[in-house]
CSV table of C-alpha atoms in Angstrom, one decimal:
chain,number,residue,atom,x,y,z
Y,1,MET,CA,-8.3,-60.6,70.5
Y,2,ARG,CA,-11.6,-62.5,71.6
Y,3,THR,CA,-14.6,-61.6,69.3
Y,4,PHE,CA,-17.7,-59.6,69.3
Y,5,ARG,CA,-19.6,-62.7,69.3
Y,6,GLU,CA,-16.8,-64.9,71.1
Y,7,ARG,CA,-17.6,-62.5,74.3
Y,8,LEU,CA,-21.5,-61.3,74.0
Y,9,ALA,CA,-21.3,-65.9,73.8
Y,10,ALA,CA,-19.8,-65.8,77.3
Y,11,GLY,CA,-22.5,-62.7,78.6
Y,12,GLU,CA,-20.2,-60.0,78.4
Y,13,VAL,CA,-22.2,-56.5,78.2
Y,14,LEU,CA,-19.9,-54.8,75.4
Y,15,VAL,CA,-19.7,-51.0,76.3
Y,16,GLY,CA,-19.5,-49.0,73.3
Y,17,ASP,CA,-18.3,-45.3,72.7
Y,18,GLY,CA,-19.8,-42.3,72.9
Y,19,GLY,CA,-21.4,-39.0,70.9
Y,20,TRP,CA,-18.5,-38.4,67.4
Y,21,GLY,CA,-20.4,-35.1,66.4
Y,22,THR,CA,-20.1,-33.0,69.8
Y,23,MET,CA,-16.2,-34.5,70.5
Y,24,LEU,CA,-14.5,-34.0,67.2
Y,25,MET,CA,-17.0,-29.9,67.0
Y,26,ALA,CA,-15.1,-29.0,69.7
Y,27,ARG,CA,-11.9,-30.5,68.3
Y,28,GLY,CA,-12.5,-28.0,64.9
Y,29,LEU,CA,-14.9,-29.7,63.3
Y,30,GLN,CA,-17.0,-26.3,61.7
Y,31,PRO,CA,-20.7,-26.2,61.2
Y,32,GLY,CA,-22.2,-27.3,58.6
Y,33,GLU,CA,-18.9,-29.4,57.5
Y,34,PRO,CA,-19.3,-33.9,56.9
Y,35,PRO,CA,-18.0,-35.1,59.6
Y,36,GLU,CA,-16.7,-37.7,57.0
Y,37,SER,CA,-14.0,-35.3,54.9
Y,38,LEU,CA,-12.2,-35.0,59.0
Y,39,THR,CA,-10.2,-38.3,58.9
Y,40,LEU,CA,-9.2,-37.3,55.6
Y,41,ALA,CA,-7.7,-33.8,56.9
Y,42,SER,CA,-7.1,-34.5,60.9
Y,43,PRO,CA,-6.7,-38.1,61.4
Y,44,GLY,CA,-4.6,-37.1,64.7
Y,45,VAL,CA,-8.3,-36.0,66.1
Y,46,ILE,CA,-9.9,-38.9,65.2
Y,47,GLU,CA,-7.3,-41.1,66.6
Y,48,GLU,CA,-7.7,-39.0,70.0
Y,49,VAL,CA,-11.8,-39.8,70.5
Y,50,ALA,CA,-10.9,-43.2,69.8
Y,51,ARG,CA,-7.7,-42.8,72.4
Y,52,LEU,CA,-10.0,-41.5,74.8
Y,53,TYR,CA,-12.9,-43.8,74.9
Y,54,LEU,CA,-10.6,-46.7,74.8
Y,55,GLU,CA,-9.0,-44.8,77.7
Y,56,ALA,CA,-13.0,-44.8,79.7
Y,57,GLY,CA,-13.4,-49.1,78.9
Y,58,ALA,CA,-15.1,-48.6,75.6
Y,59,ASP,CA,-14.8,-52.0,74.2
Y,60,LEU,CA,-16.0,-50.7,70.6
Y,61,VAL,CA,-15.0,-47.7,69.2
Y,62,THR,CA,-17.0,-46.5,66.4
Y,63,THR,CA,-15.9,-44.9,62.5
Y,64,ASN,CA,-16.3,-41.8,61.8
Y,65,THR,CA,-18.2,-42.6,59.4
Y,66,PHE,CA,-22.0,-41.7,59.7
Y,67,GLY,CA,-22.6,-40.5,56.6
Y,68,GLY,CA,-20.0,-42.4,54.6
Y,69,SER,CA,-22.5,-43.8,52.0
Y,70,PRO,CA,-21.8,-43.0,48.5
Y,71,LEU,CA,-25.6,-41.6,48.6
Y,72,ARG,CA,-25.0,-39.0,51.4
Y,73,LEU,CA,-21.7,-38.2,50.1
Y,74,ARG,CA,-22.6,-37.2,47.2
Y,75,ALA,CA,-24.4,-33.9,48.7
Y,76,PHE,CA,-21.2,-32.6,49.3
Y,77,GLY,CA,-19.3,-34.0,46.0
Y,78,LEU,CA,-17.1,-36.5,48.1
Y,79,GLU,CA,-19.1,-39.5,46.3
Y,80,ALA,CA,-16.5,-40.7,44.4
Y,81,ARG,CA,-13.5,-41.3,47.7
Y,82,THR,CA,-16.0,-42.9,49.3
Y,83,ASP,CA,-14.0,-45.4,49.3
Y,84,GLU,CA,-11.1,-44.3,49.9
Y,85,ILE,CA,-13.0,-42.0,53.0
Y,86,ASN,CA,-14.3,-45.7,54.4
Y,87,ARG,CA,-11.1,-47.4,54.7
Y,88,ALA,CA,-9.9,-44.5,56.2
Y,89,ALA,CA,-11.9,-44.7,58.7
Y,90,VAL,CA,-11.0,-47.9,60.2
Y,91,GLU,CA,-7.3,-47.6,58.9
Y,92,VAL,CA,-7.4,-45.0,61.8
Y,93,LEU,CA,-9.5,-46.8,64.6
Y,94,ARG,CA,-7.3,-49.9,64.1
Y,95,ARG,CA,-4.3,-47.7,64.2
Y,96,ALA,CA,-5.1,-45.7,67.5
Y,97,VAL,CA,-7.3,-48.9,69.5
Y,98,GLY,CA,-5.2,-51.9,67.8
Y,99,THR,CA,-6.8,-54.2,69.4
Y,100,ARG,CA,-7.4,-53.3,73.1
Y,101,ALA,CA,-11.2,-52.8,71.2
Y,102,LEU,CA,-12.8,-53.3,68.8
Y,103,VAL,CA,-13.4,-51.4,65.5
Y,104,SER,CA,-17.7,-51.3,64.9
Y,105,ALA,CA,-18.6,-49.4,61.5
Y,106,SER,CA,-21.1,-47.2,62.0
Y,107,ILE,CA,-24.0,-46.9,59.0
Y,108,GLY,CA,-26.2,-43.7,59.1
Y,109,PRO,CA,-29.4,-43.6,56.8
Y,110,SER,CA,-28.4,-42.0,53.0
Y,111,GLY,CA,-30.5,-38.9,53.7
Y,112,HIS,CA,-33.6,-40.1,51.6
Y,113,LEU,CA,-36.8,-41.6,51.0
Y,114,LEU,CA,-37.0,-44.5,49.1
Y,115,LYS,CA,-39.6,-43.8,46.4
Y,116,PRO,CA,-42.9,-43.4,46.0
Y,117,TYR,CA,-42.4,-41.2,49.6
Y,118,GLY,CA,-38.8,-39.7,48.0
Y,119,ASP,CA,-36.9,-39.8,45.4
Y,120,VAL,CA,-34.5,-43.2,45.9
Y,121,GLU,CA,-35.5,-47.0,44.3
Y,122,ALA,CA,-34.3,-49.8,46.9
Y,123,ASP,CA,-31.6,-50.9,44.5
Y,124,GLU,CA,-29.8,-47.4,44.3
Y,125,LEU,CA,-30.4,-47.8,48.5
Y,126,ALA,CA,-29.4,-50.9,48.0
Y,127,GLU,CA,-25.5,-50.7,45.9
Y,128,SER,CA,-25.1,-47.6,48.3
Y,129,PHE,CA,-24.8,-49.5,51.0
Y,130,GLY,CA,-23.3,-51.7,49.3
Y,131,ARG,CA,-20.3,-50.1,48.1
Y,132,GLN,CA,-19.9,-48.3,51.8
Y,133,ALA,CA,-20.2,-52.0,53.3
Y,134,ARG,CA,-17.5,-53.6,51.3
Y,135,ALA,CA,-15.3,-50.7,51.7
Y,136,LEU,CA,-15.0,-50.7,55.5
Y,137,ALA,CA,-15.3,-54.7,55.0
Y,138,SER,CA,-12.8,-54.6,53.2
Y,139,ALA,CA,-10.2,-52.5,55.7
Y,140,GLY,CA,-10.9,-54.6,58.3
Y,141,VAL,CA,-14.0,-54.2,60.3
Y,142,ASP,CA,-14.9,-56.1,63.8
Y,143,VAL,CA,-18.6,-55.1,63.8
Y,144,PHE,CA,-20.7,-53.5,61.7
Y,145,CYS,CA,-23.2,-50.9,62.8
Y,146,VAL,CA,-26.6,-49.6,61.5
Y,147,GLU,CA,-27.7,-47.0,63.1
Y,148,THR,CA,-30.2,-44.4,63.4
Y,149,MET,CA,-32.9,-45.7,60.9
Y,150,THR,CA,-35.9,-44.6,61.0
Y,151,ASP,CA,-37.4,-46.8,57.7
Y,152,LEU,CA,-37.3,-49.9,58.9
Y,153,GLU,CA,-37.0,-51.2,54.9
Y,154,GLU,CA,-33.7,-49.0,54.2
Y,155,ALA,CA,-32.9,-49.8,57.9
Y,156,ARG,CA,-33.0,-53.1,56.7
Y,157,LEU,CA,-31.9,-53.4,53.5
Y,158,ALA,CA,-28.2,-51.5,55.3
Y,159,VAL,CA,-28.6,-54.7,57.3
Y,160,GLU,CA,-28.6,-56.7,54.6
Y,161,ALA,CA,-25.9,-55.1,52.6
Y,162,ALA,CA,-23.2,-55.8,55.7
Y,163,ARG,CA,-24.3,-58.9,55.9
Y,164,THR,CA,-23.6,-59.4,51.9
Y,165,ALA,CA,-20.4,-57.9,52.3
Y,166,ALA,CA,-19.4,-60.3,55.1
Y,167,PRO,CA,-20.7,-62.4,55.9
Y,168,GLU,CA,-18.7,-63.5,59.0
Y,169,THR,CA,-18.9,-60.6,60.4
Y,170,PRO,CA,-21.6,-59.2,63.3
Y,171,VAL,CA,-24.0,-56.7,62.8
Y,172,VAL,CA,-26.2,-54.7,64.8
Y,173,ALA,CA,-28.8,-52.3,63.5
Y,174,THR,CA,-30.6,-49.4,66.0
Y,175,MET,CA,-33.8,-47.5,65.2
Y,176,THR,CA,-34.5,-44.3,66.6
Y,177,PHE,CA,-38.0,-44.2,68.5
Y,178,GLU,CA,-40.3,-41.6,69.7
Y,179,PRO,CA,-42.1,-42.4,72.7
Y,180,THR,CA,-46.1,-42.8,70.7
Y,181,ARG,CA,-49.4,-42.8,73.1
Y,182,ARG,CA,-49.8,-46.0,71.1
Y,183,GLY,CA,-45.8,-47.4,72.7
Y,184,PHE,CA,-42.9,-46.1,70.4
Y,185,PHE,CA,-42.6,-46.0,66.9
Y,186,THR,CA,-40.0,-44.2,64.7
Y,187,VAL,CA,-41.1,-41.2,62.9
Y,188,MET,CA,-41.7,-42.9,59.1
Y,189,GLY,CA,-43.9,-45.0,61.7
Y,190,ALA,CA,-42.0,-48.3,62.2
Y,191,SER,CA,-42.7,-50.7,65.7
Y,192,VAL,CA,-40.5,-52.0,68.1
Y,193,PRO,CA,-42.3,-55.2,68.0
Y,194,ARG,CA,-41.7,-55.2,64.2
Y,195,ALA,CA,-38.3,-53.3,63.5
Y,196,ALA,CA,-37.7,-55.9,66.1
Y,197,GLN,CA,-38.7,-59.0,63.4
Y,198,VAL,CA,-37.5,-57.7,60.1
Y,199,LEU,CA,-33.9,-56.8,61.9
Y,200,GLY,CA,-33.8,-60.2,63.0
Y,201,GLY,CA,-34.2,-62.1,60.7
Y,202,ALA,CA,-32.2,-59.8,58.7
Y,203,GLY,CA,-29.8,-60.9,60.0
Y,204,ALA,CA,-28.7,-58.5,63.5
Y,205,ASP,CA,-27.7,-60.0,65.9
Y,206,LEU,CA,-28.3,-57.5,67.5
Y,207,VAL,CA,-31.2,-54.7,67.9
Y,208,GLY,CA,-32.1,-51.2,70.3
Y,209,SER,CA,-32.3,-47.7,69.7
Y,210,ASN,CA,-30.0,-45.6,68.6
Y,211,CYS,CA,-30.3,-41.8,69.4
Y,212,GLY,CA,-34.1,-39.8,70.4
Y,213,ASN,CA,-34.1,-40.2,73.5
Y,214,GLY,CA,-31.9,-40.0,76.5
Y,215,ILE,CA,-30.7,-43.2,78.4
Y,216,ASP,CA,-34.4,-43.3,81.0
Y,217,THR,CA,-36.7,-43.2,78.2
Y,218,MET,CA,-34.3,-46.0,76.3
Y,219,VAL,CA,-34.4,-48.2,79.6
Y,220,GLU,CA,-38.5,-47.8,78.2
Y,221,VAL,CA,-37.1,-48.8,74.5
Y,222,ALA,CA,-35.3,-52.2,75.9
Y,223,ARG,CA,-38.6,-53.7,77.6
Y,224,ALA,CA,-40.9,-53.2,74.9
Y,225,PHE,CA,-37.6,-55.6,72.5
Y,226,HIS,CA,-37.5,-57.4,75.5
Y,227,ALA,CA,-40.8,-58.2,75.1
Y,228,VAL,CA,-40.5,-59.0,71.6
Y,229,THR,CA,-37.7,-61.0,70.9
Y,230,ALA,CA,-35.6,-62.5,73.0
Y,231,ALA,CA,-32.8,-61.2,70.7
Y,232,PRO,CA,-29.4,-59.5,71.9
Y,233,LEU,CA,-30.8,-55.4,72.0
Y,234,ALA,CA,-28.2,-52.2,71.9
Y,235,ILE,CA,-29.3,-49.5,73.0
Y,236,GLN,CA,-27.3,-45.8,72.1
Y,237,ALA,CA,-29.2,-43.3,74.2
Y,238,ASN,CA,-28.2,-39.6,73.4
Y,239,ALA,CA,-27.1,-37.2,76.8
Y,240,GLY,CA,-30.7,-35.6,76.4
Y,241,LEU,CA,-31.8,-32.4,74.5
Y,242,PRO,CA,-29.3,-30.6,74.2
Y,243,GLU,CA,-29.9,-26.8,75.6
Y,244,SER,CA,-28.7,-24.0,74.7
Y,245,ARG,CA,-26.3,-22.4,77.9
Y,246,ASP,CA,-24.3,-18.8,77.3
Y,247,GLY,CA,-24.3,-19.3,73.5
Y,248,ALA,CA,-23.3,-23.4,74.1
Y,249,LEU,CA,-25.0,-26.2,73.3
Y,250,VAL,CA,-25.4,-28.3,76.5
Y,251,TYR,CA,-26.7,-32.0,77.1
Y,252,PRO,CA,-28.4,-32.0,80.7
Y,253,GLU,CA,-28.0,-35.8,81.5
Y,254,PRO,CA,-25.0,-36.2,83.4
Y,255,PRO,CA,-22.7,-39.3,83.0
Y,256,GLU,CA,-24.2,-41.5,87.0
Y,257,GLN,CA,-28.0,-40.9,85.5
Y,258,PHE,CA,-26.0,-43.4,82.3
Y,259,ALA,CA,-24.6,-45.7,85.1
Y,260,ALA,CA,-27.8,-45.7,88.2
Y,261,ALA,CA,-29.9,-46.9,84.6
Y,262,VAL,CA,-27.1,-49.2,83.6
Y,263,PRO,CA,-29.5,-52.6,86.5
Y,264,ALA,CA,-32.6,-51.6,84.3
Y,265,LEU,CA,-31.3,-51.9,80.9
Y,266,LEU,CA,-29.3,-54.8,82.1
Y,267,GLU,CA,-32.7,-56.3,82.7
Y,268,ALA,CA,-34.0,-55.7,79.8
Y,269,GLY,CA,-31.8,-57.9,77.6
Y,270,VAL,CA,-29.1,-55.6,76.7
Y,271,ARG,CA,-26.0,-56.7,75.8
Y,272,LEU,CA,-24.1,-53.8,74.6
Y,273,ILE,CA,-24.3,-50.3,76.2
Y,274,GLY,CA,-22.9,-47.7,75.2
Y,275,GLY,CA,-23.9,-43.6,74.3
Y,276,CYS,CA,-25.4,-41.4,71.4
Y,277,CYS,CA,-25.0,-37.6,71.1
Y,278,GLY,CA,-23.9,-35.1,73.6
Y,279,THR,CA,-22.2,-37.8,75.9
Y,280,THR,CA,-18.7,-38.5,76.6
Y,281,PRO,CA,-15.5,-40.2,77.5
Y,282,ALA,CA,-17.2,-39.4,81.2
Y,283,HIS,CA,-20.5,-41.2,80.4
Y,284,VAL,CA,-18.9,-44.0,79.3
Y,285,ARG,CA,-17.0,-44.3,82.2
Y,286,ALA,CA,-19.4,-43.8,84.1
Y,287,ILE,CA,-20.9,-47.0,81.8
Y,288,ARG,CA,-18.3,-49.4,82.1
Y,289,ALA,CA,-18.3,-49.0,85.9
Y,290,ALA,CA,-21.8,-49.2,86.5
Y,291,VAL,CA,-21.8,-52.3,84.3
Y,292,ASP,CA,-18.1,-53.8,85.8
Y,293,ALA,CA,-20.6,-53.2,89.1
Y,294,ALA,CA,-22.6,-55.2,88.1
Y,295,ARG,CA,-20.4,-58.2,86.7
Y,296,ALA,CA,-19.1,-58.2,90.5
Y,297,VAL,CA,-22.4,-59.6,91.7
Y,298,ALA,CA,-23.7,-61.4,89.5
M,1,MET,CA,-70.5,-28.2,49.4
M,2,GLU,CA,-70.4,-32.2,49.4
M,3,THR,CA,-67.9,-31.5,47.2
M,4,LEU,CA,-65.6,-30.0,49.1
M,5,LYS,CA,-65.9,-33.0,52.3
M,6,GLU,CA,-65.5,-35.1,49.5
M,7,ILE,CA,-61.6,-33.4,48.3
M,8,ALA,CA,-60.6,-32.9,52.4
M,9,ALA,CA,-61.0,-37.2,52.8
M,10,SER,CA,-59.6,-37.9,50.1
M,11,LEU,CA,-56.6,-35.6,50.8
M,12,GLU,CA,-56.3,-37.6,53.5
M,13,ARG,CA,-55.8,-41.2,52.3
M,14,GLY,CA,-53.4,-39.6,50.1
M,15,GLU,CA,-55.1,-40.2,46.3
M,16,ASP,CA,-53.7,-37.5,44.4
M,17,ASP,CA,-55.9,-38.4,41.3
M,18,ARG,CA,-59.3,-38.2,42.9
M,19,VAL,CA,-58.2,-35.1,44.8
M,20,HIS,CA,-57.2,-33.3,41.4
M,21,GLU,CA,-59.8,-35.1,39.5
M,22,LEU,CA,-62.3,-33.3,42.9
M,23,VAL,CA,-61.4,-30.3,42.4
M,24,GLU,CA,-61.7,-30.2,38.6
M,25,GLN,CA,-65.5,-31.1,39.4
M,26,ALA,CA,-65.7,-28.2,42.9
M,27,LEU,CA,-64.4,-24.7,39.6
M,28,ALA,CA,-67.3,-27.1,37.4
M,29,GLN,CA,-70.0,-26.6,40.0
M,30,GLY,CA,-69.2,-22.5,40.8
M,31,ALA,CA,-67.6,-23.3,43.8
M,32,ALA,CA,-65.8,-20.5,45.5
M,33,PRO,CA,-61.8,-21.5,44.8
M,34,GLY,CA,-61.3,-19.1,48.3
M,35,ASP,CA,-63.9,-22.0,49.4
M,36,VAL,CA,-61.8,-25.6,47.7
M,37,LEU,CA,-59.4,-23.7,49.9
M,38,ASN,CA,-60.7,-23.4,53.2
M,39,LEU,CA,-63.1,-25.9,53.2
M,40,GLY,CA,-61.5,-28.4,50.7
M,41,LEU,CA,-57.6,-28.4,51.2
M,42,ILE,CA,-56.9,-27.2,53.9
M,43,ALA,CA,-59.4,-28.7,55.9
M,44,GLY,CA,-58.4,-32.2,55.2
M,45,MET,CA,-53.7,-31.1,55.5
M,46,ASN,CA,-55.7,-29.9,59.1
M,47,VAL,CA,-56.8,-33.5,60.1
M,48,VAL,CA,-53.6,-35.1,58.2
M,49,GLY,CA,-51.4,-32.3,60.4
M,50,GLU,CA,-53.4,-33.1,63.7
M,51,GLN,CA,-53.1,-37.2,63.0
M,52,PHE,CA,-49.5,-36.3,63.0
M,53,ARG,CA,-48.8,-34.5,65.8
M,54,GLN,CA,-50.6,-37.5,67.7
M,55,ARG,CA,-48.7,-40.4,65.5
M,56,GLU,CA,-52.1,-41.5,64.7
M,57,ILE,CA,-50.4,-41.7,61.7
M,58,PHE,CA,-46.8,-41.5,60.5
M,59,LEU,CA,-44.2,-39.5,57.6
M,60,PRO,CA,-44.7,-42.0,54.5
M,61,ASP,CA,-48.8,-40.3,55.7
M,62,VAL,CA,-48.1,-37.4,55.7
M,63,LEU,CA,-46.1,-37.3,52.2
M,64,LEU,CA,-48.4,-39.0,50.6
M,65,ALA,CA,-51.3,-36.9,51.7
M,66,ALA,CA,-49.3,-33.9,50.8
M,67,ARG,CA,-49.2,-35.1,47.5
M,68,ALA,CA,-52.9,-34.7,47.4
M,69,MET,CA,-52.4,-31.4,48.2
M,70,TYR,CA,-50.6,-30.1,45.3
M,71,ALA,CA,-52.1,-32.0,42.8
M,72,GLY,CA,-55.7,-29.9,43.4
M,73,LEU,CA,-53.5,-26.7,44.4
M,74,ASP,CA,-51.7,-26.7,41.7
M,75,LEU,CA,-55.4,-26.5,39.6
M,76,LEU,CA,-56.6,-24.0,42.5
M,77,LYS,CA,-53.7,-21.7,42.3
M,78,PRO,CA,-54.6,-19.5,38.5
M,79,HIS,CA,-58.3,-20.0,40.4
M,80,LEU,CA,-57.2,-18.3,43.6
M,81,ALA,CA,-55.0,-15.8,41.9
M,82,ARG,CA,-57.3,-14.5,39.4
M,83,GLU,CA,-60.0,-14.5,42.1
M,84,GLY,CA,-57.6,-11.9,44.3
M,85,VAL,CA,-57.9,-14.7,47.4
M,86,PRO,CA,-54.8,-13.2,50.0
M,87,THR,CA,-52.5,-15.7,50.7
M,88,ALA,CA,-52.2,-16.1,55.0
M,89,GLY,CA,-48.8,-14.7,54.5
M,90,THR,CA,-45.0,-15.8,52.7
M,91,VAL,CA,-42.5,-17.7,54.4
M,92,VAL,CA,-39.5,-18.2,53.1
M,93,ILE,CA,-37.9,-22.0,55.1
M,94,GLY,CA,-35.2,-24.1,54.9
M,95,SER,CA,-32.5,-26.1,56.0
M,96,VAL,CA,-28.9,-24.0,57.0
M,97,LYS,CA,-26.2,-24.2,55.5
M,98,GLY,CA,-24.3,-27.2,56.0
M,99,ASP,CA,-27.6,-29.7,57.2
M,100,LEU,CA,-28.7,-31.6,54.5
M,101,HIS,CA,-31.7,-33.2,56.1
M,102,ASP,CA,-34.5,-31.5,54.6
M,103,ILE,CA,-37.9,-34.5,56.1
M,104,GLY,CA,-38.5,-31.9,58.9
M,105,LYS,CA,-38.2,-28.9,57.2
M,106,ASN,CA,-40.2,-30.5,53.3
M,107,LEU,CA,-43.1,-31.2,56.8
M,108,VAL,CA,-43.2,-27.7,57.8
M,109,GLY,CA,-44.0,-26.6,53.7
M,110,ILE,CA,-46.2,-28.9,53.6
M,111,MET,CA,-47.9,-28.3,56.2
M,112,LEU,CA,-47.8,-24.6,55.3
M,113,LYS,CA,-48.6,-24.9,52.4
M,114,GLY,CA,-51.5,-26.3,53.7
M,115,ALA,CA,-52.4,-24.4,56.2
M,116,GLY,CA,-53.0,-20.9,53.1
M,117,PHE,CA,-49.3,-20.0,53.2
M,118,GLU,CA,-47.0,-19.4,50.0
M,119,VAL,CA,-44.3,-21.1,50.6
M,120,VAL,CA,-41.0,-20.0,49.8
M,121,ASP,CA,-38.4,-23.4,49.9
M,122,LEU,CA,-34.8,-22.1,49.3
M,123,GLY,CA,-34.4,-26.6,50.6
M,124,ASN,CA,-31.0,-27.0,52.1
M,125,ASP,CA,-27.6,-26.3,53.0
M,126,VAL,CA,-28.8,-22.9,52.8
M,127,PRO,CA,-25.9,-20.3,53.6
M,128,PRO,CA,-27.4,-17.6,56.5
M,129,GLY,CA,-27.2,-14.7,53.4
M,130,ARG,CA,-29.7,-16.9,50.9
M,131,PHE,CA,-32.5,-16.5,53.5
M,132,VAL,CA,-32.1,-13.1,54.3
M,133,ASP,CA,-32.0,-11.3,51.0
M,134,THR,CA,-34.3,-13.9,49.2
M,135,ALA,CA,-36.7,-12.7,52.1
M,136,VAL,CA,-36.8,-9.2,51.1
M,137,ALA,CA,-37.0,-10.1,47.0
M,138,SER,CA,-40.6,-12.4,48.4
M,139,GLY,CA,-41.4,-9.8,50.6
M,140,ALA,CA,-41.5,-12.5,53.4
M,141,SER,CA,-42.2,-11.4,57.3
M,142,VAL,CA,-41.7,-15.4,58.0
M,143,ILE,CA,-37.6,-17.1,57.9
M,144,GLY,CA,-38.1,-20.5,59.3
M,145,MET,CA,-35.2,-22.4,60.0
M,146,SER,CA,-34.0,-26.6,60.2
M,147,ALA,CA,-31.2,-28.2,61.5
M,148,LEU,CA,-31.3,-31.7,62.8
M,149,LEU,CA,-27.7,-31.8,63.5
M,150,THR,CA,-26.2,-30.1,66.9
M,151,THR,CA,-22.7,-29.1,64.5
M,152,THR,CA,-25.7,-26.6,61.9
M,153,MET,CA,-27.5,-25.2,65.2
M,154,PRO,CA,-25.3,-22.6,65.3
M,155,VAL,CA,-25.7,-21.2,62.5
M,156,MET,CA,-29.1,-19.9,62.4
M,157,LYS,CA,-27.4,-17.3,65.3
M,158,GLU,CA,-25.1,-15.9,62.6
M,159,VAL,CA,-29.0,-15.3,59.8
M,160,VAL,CA,-30.8,-13.8,62.9
M,161,GLU,CA,-27.7,-11.7,64.1
M,162,LEU,CA,-27.8,-10.7,59.3
M,163,VAL,CA,-31.8,-9.6,60.1
M,164,ARG,CA,-30.8,-7.5,62.2
M,165,ALA,CA,-27.2,-5.4,60.7
M,166,ARG,CA,-29.6,-5.4,58.1
M,167,GLY,CA,-31.7,-3.4,60.0
M,168,LEU,CA,-34.8,-5.7,59.1
M,169,SER,CA,-36.4,-7.2,62.3
M,170,ASP,CA,-39.0,-5.8,62.2
M,171,ARG,CA,-41.3,-6.9,58.9
M,172,VAL,CA,-39.0,-10.3,59.6
M,173,ARG,CA,-39.9,-12.6,62.4
M,174,ILE,CA,-37.6,-16.0,63.4
M,175,ILE,CA,-39.1,-19.0,63.5
M,176,VAL,CA,-36.7,-22.5,64.0
M,177,GLY,CA,-37.1,-25.9,64.3
M,178,GLY,CA,-35.9,-29.4,63.9
M,179,ALA,CA,-35.1,-32.2,65.9
M,180,PRO,CA,-31.7,-31.4,68.6
M,181,LEU,CA,-33.6,-27.5,69.6
M,182,SER,CA,-35.7,-26.5,72.3
M,183,GLU,CA,-37.4,-23.1,73.8
M,184,ALA,CA,-34.8,-22.0,75.6
M,185,PHE,CA,-31.8,-22.5,72.2
M,186,ALA,CA,-34.2,-19.8,70.1
M,187,ARG,CA,-34.9,-18.2,73.1
M,188,GLU,CA,-30.2,-17.5,73.4
M,189,ILE,CA,-29.9,-17.0,69.7
M,190,GLY,CA,-32.3,-14.1,69.5
M,191,ALA,CA,-35.0,-16.1,67.1
M,192,ASP,CA,-38.8,-15.5,67.6
M,193,ALA,CA,-40.3,-18.6,67.8
M,194,TYR,CA,-39.9,-21.9,68.2
M,195,ALA,CA,-41.8,-24.3,66.6
M,196,PHE,CA,-41.3,-28.0,68.0
M,197,ASP,CA,-43.2,-29.4,65.6
M,198,ALA,CA,-44.1,-28.6,61.9
M,199,ALA,CA,-48.1,-28.6,63.3
M,200,SER,CA,-47.1,-26.1,65.8
M,201,ALA,CA,-45.5,-24.1,63.7
M,202,VAL,CA,-47.9,-23.3,61.7
M,203,ASP,CA,-49.8,-21.9,64.8
M,204,ARG,CA,-46.1,-19.9,65.2
M,205,VAL,CA,-45.8,-18.7,62.5
M,206,ARG,CA,-49.8,-17.7,62.5
M,207,ALA,CA,-49.0,-15.6,66.0
M,208,LEU,CA,-46.4,-14.3,64.3
M,209,VAL,CA,-47.9,-13.2,61.4
M,210,ALA,CA,-50.5,-11.6,63.1
M,211,ALA,CA,-48.2,-9.9,65.5
M,212,ARG,CA,-46.9,-7.4,63.3
């Protein structure tokens, strides 16, 4: 299997997978249950979702470890099982996809704010991400995906933790932005230029954005990144914002809308395109088709 | 009174020690505690809330301003009680069961306190019964619920149903918010209001209290 970096260097555009939380809920994850606990309790469900994304054409599948840092697991009394949860999450994906897809190790926010705004010190945060990254690396991941970050310092610490745990493993780092009158910012005040500079400086191979926005707004985010960095970009959009219909949550943006945005994303230097909350294998299939079609033209 | 304006300005800059000092000074100068609250602390938080709504400032600035507000409010509270200054109302807030995100919810708490409300913050991972029990015990007229995860949003409906089942719908109104939510979702589950952000939460809570 060619590595993530080899494929990028060859000019390939990689297709990510789609949302996991929404897929797991549809398969019995109870409201209030940490998704990470499902890896140990029902690995078959994780394998099933991974296969669905693989069959839809994803080049990489994401581990169920978004909340797998010990600081975050602590809230559920699962801190002591950090290593087990992270290792098992990699192993189950490897079982599901073998070498037919790359295994991308998700690292999400700690759920804490750094002092003086919150209750954690930078070294606690670094150690928390470090422990998660080492567990993930020991099980053999192909790429790290630091995602849904809003605090740039926290994101930087997570990228560094991944780089330290496995210096040869590439890192994707994405943050969640909101449109403002002065451009895109995270709720913690990180701008796109600062994010590109700091995350790139920390050693991220790809920078970009995930969550918070639908695909069309993400095209604008990608353009904002492209204007300030030569780094390849990663975009994983939500299928819009959820609406409730007849008691069920529905994400409004259909797969076709994702497919239609692909040419603009490629134009803006995006080299990894996937989905976040509310996206399904159908979205991934649509992205795959659009990416392949664009390559055929080029 | 100049000191009250200074309190507001210092609060906006997040200077907690200075706000504490200025509130002390204002009281010593004979300012009415209600004026220190309304023309000092609340006026300052109004500006902060509006600036955040426009994203001229960001969450860290709001959190520092909030710390400054609490520095003044802690000092002021016994004086307000002694003078019998009424609060704007009592609101029970929390992130619903399973949701550990509390930044948005904390922000709502900050803005509500900054608007003169008494806030009972139940923290995160709050089971439905606790919202309702606490509302009854504290005499709160509003329950505010937050969820940041699509996996925890359905818990909100349980609280709405519990309030109805206990026959409290006339006394206790329900407002919901959180990144994945929408006005339509709030309507669908039978909540009384939805707030897009912390600043609008204050407006909506005011309206709910006034309509009672």
